[in-house]
XYZ file of C-alpha atoms in Angstrom:
198
model
C -4.452 -67.916 -11.132
C -3.603 -64.609 -8.505
C -1.724 -66.387 -6.225
C 0.265 -69.562 -6.286
C 1.879 -71.641 -3.331
C 5.141 -72.806 -3.532
C 5.480 -76.242 -1.267
C 8.582 -77.711 -2.954
C 11.781 -76.672 -1.731
C 13.637 -77.148 -4.881
C 10.961 -75.107 -6.848
C 11.466 -72.333 -4.010
C 15.157 -72.280 -4.516
C 14.880 -72.097 -8.248
C 12.760 -68.913 -8.447
C 14.648 -67.314 -5.556
C 17.489 -66.271 -8.275
C 17.426 -62.564 -8.622
C 17.199 -62.808 -12.485
C 14.571 -65.434 -12.172
C 12.560 -63.289 -10.014
C 12.913 -60.311 -12.539
C 11.485 -62.931 -15.150
C 8.616 -63.533 -13.431
C 7.900 -59.745 -12.766
C 8.262 -59.021 -16.407
C 6.072 -62.000 -17.441
C 2.969 -60.837 -15.468
C 2.055 -59.662 -18.999
C 2.601 -62.491 -21.939
C 5.790 -61.971 -23.912
C 8.400 -63.971 -26.013
C 11.959 -64.626 -25.253
C 13.324 -62.416 -27.708
C 10.752 -59.471 -26.276
C 11.891 -60.300 -22.786
C 15.777 -60.641 -23.947
C 15.196 -56.836 -25.181
C 13.882 -55.420 -21.816
C 16.189 -57.404 -19.812
C 19.173 -56.431 -22.313
C 20.716 -59.990 -21.939
C 21.712 -62.655 -24.438
C 18.574 -64.878 -25.700
C 20.724 -68.163 -24.963
C 21.062 -67.210 -21.392
C 17.525 -66.311 -20.862
C 16.271 -69.235 -22.359
C 18.276 -71.289 -19.828
C 16.221 -69.579 -17.176
C 12.999 -69.931 -19.151
C 13.346 -73.639 -19.210
C 13.977 -73.883 -15.469
C 10.883 -71.820 -14.795
C 8.647 -73.475 -17.180
C 9.986 -77.082 -15.519
C 8.866 -75.794 -12.210
C 5.473 -74.586 -13.730
C 6.174 -70.984 -12.671
C 5.666 -69.811 -16.304
C 3.226 -71.244 -18.881
C 2.787 -71.327 -22.653
C 0.132 -68.724 -23.964
C 0.370 -69.310 -27.675
C 3.053 -70.487 -30.495
C 3.674 -67.962 -33.337
C 5.109 -68.829 -36.570
C 7.728 -66.405 -37.725
C 9.228 -67.685 -41.071
C 11.076 -70.812 -40.553
C 10.857 -70.609 -36.680
C 8.357 -70.676 -33.843
C 8.118 -68.205 -31.243
C 6.924 -69.172 -27.864
C 5.014 -66.707 -25.886
C 5.104 -67.152 -22.370
C 3.477 -65.796 -19.052
C 3.946 -66.157 -15.350
C 1.620 -68.720 -13.887
C 0.368 -66.397 -11.192
C 0.383 -62.905 -10.143
C 2.192 -63.529 -6.943
C 3.923 -66.438 -5.202
C 3.785 -67.493 -1.650
C 6.634 -69.983 -0.506
C 4.784 -72.413 2.201
C 7.516 -74.864 3.563
C 6.724 -77.299 6.294
C 8.597 -76.033 8.889
C 6.463 -75.033 11.987
C 5.971 -77.905 14.247
C 4.103 -77.660 17.642
C 5.456 -78.925 20.500
C 3.367 -81.966 21.565
C 3.068 -80.827 25.065
C 1.546 -77.330 23.761
C -0.799 -79.064 21.137
C -3.658 -79.369 23.973
C -3.262 -75.652 24.919
C -5.447 -73.486 22.930
C -4.116 -70.438 24.303
C -0.412 -71.248 22.833
C 0.874 -68.922 20.115
C 3.088 -71.589 19.012
C 0.041 -73.834 18.628
C -1.625 -71.125 16.558
C 1.245 -70.877 14.212
C 1.397 -74.421 13.879
C -1.927 -74.492 12.930
C -1.766 -71.662 10.600
C 0.883 -73.243 8.905
C -0.789 -76.452 8.105
C -4.043 -74.649 7.273
C -1.857 -72.840 4.543
C -0.227 -76.007 3.171
C -3.661 -77.904 2.979
C -5.233 -75.025 1.151
C -2.078 -74.828 -1.135
C -2.304 -78.244 -2.090
C -6.115 -78.002 -2.554
C -5.775 -74.786 -4.780
C -3.185 -76.519 -7.011
C -5.492 -79.510 -7.475
C -8.351 -77.002 -8.285
C -6.250 -75.037 -10.613
C -5.075 -78.089 -12.497
C -8.921 -79.484 -12.615
C -9.870 -75.873 -13.861
C -12.348 -75.760 -11.085
C -12.955 -73.020 -8.255
C -12.094 -73.835 -4.905
C -14.967 -73.226 -2.361
C -13.585 -71.399 0.737
C -14.948 -68.863 3.242
C -12.949 -66.289 5.023
C -14.209 -64.068 7.811
C -12.479 -61.288 9.535
C -13.167 -58.859 12.077
C -11.802 -56.781 14.912
C -13.036 -56.704 18.511
C -11.957 -54.456 21.396
C -12.220 -55.760 24.910
C -12.345 -53.670 28.024
C -10.625 -56.423 29.822
C -9.038 -59.780 29.950
C -12.343 -61.273 31.447
C -14.376 -59.862 28.428
C -12.120 -61.522 26.139
C -12.323 -64.845 28.007
C -16.138 -64.593 28.246
C -16.032 -63.972 24.347
C -14.066 -67.033 23.274
C -16.073 -69.159 25.635
C -19.288 -68.177 24.241
C -17.868 -68.269 20.852
C -16.756 -71.795 21.436
C -20.106 -72.872 22.602
C -21.746 -71.421 19.602
C -19.613 -72.934 16.926
C -19.934 -76.316 18.688
C -23.798 -75.845 18.552
C -23.808 -75.169 15.062
C -21.309 -77.940 14.034
C -23.677 -80.319 15.874
C -26.629 -78.770 13.810
C -25.401 -79.207 10.296
C -22.892 -82.033 10.525
C -24.327 -85.392 9.019
C -22.697 -88.847 9.342
C -25.379 -90.402 6.987
C -24.718 -89.212 3.622
C -21.807 -90.778 1.904
C -21.384 -87.850 -0.627
C -21.217 -85.429 1.989
C -18.050 -83.450 1.962
C -16.088 -82.478 5.042
C -14.964 -78.998 5.738
C -12.223 -77.626 7.905
C -13.361 -74.588 10.014
C -10.244 -72.902 11.781
C -10.769 -69.948 14.125
C -7.664 -67.840 15.060
C -7.325 -64.995 17.188
C -4.322 -62.735 18.046
C -3.850 -59.020 19.505
C -4.041 -56.596 16.602
C -0.529 -55.602 15.695
C -0.060 -51.797 16.517
C 0.183 -49.667 13.500
C 3.798 -48.246 14.414
C 5.102 -51.740 14.646
C 3.369 -52.608 11.411
C 4.925 -49.579 9.605
C 8.159 -50.377 11.113
C 8.300 -53.952 9.677
C 7.109 -52.802 6.409
C 9.987 -50.380 5.912
C 12.505 -52.751 6.876
């Protein structure tokens, strides 16, 4: 899996240990406890404890077991190339829910989207199936606020027409899909570079 969503606070707390973050980084490629202990220059017994905790929380997975004399060597790897912690902390003010121009509502809706996709992705990964999603991003420059407002109104009408055209209530096997549309001003390059350097 390229990216894994962490939705459980205990799992998030477990992986935030500096040593465990280092272990996850080194286990992007499969390795044994012995090999990892040499790289990290630490006792096997101490390392094994952290490996067990990471495996218990499904942050690393078993690749293979190798027989070495009377012992069995377990080769592990990180369960994903990267991890994204997604906690259910963003809640919209009920009074703002109806305000489609509220940035607080946007953040709350985006947070809910991430949580739902995280749950779907976890289920698809366990079932060894591909999750069908669609993403489209673009940038539009508007001469003035009136043009922006006209664009959003026309876009809203177009989406409503498409939804009415393709939506079906008759087929019991039809699968519902969520479509979200978000928009925000583009972050200025200087601001982005300043945030990245902090």
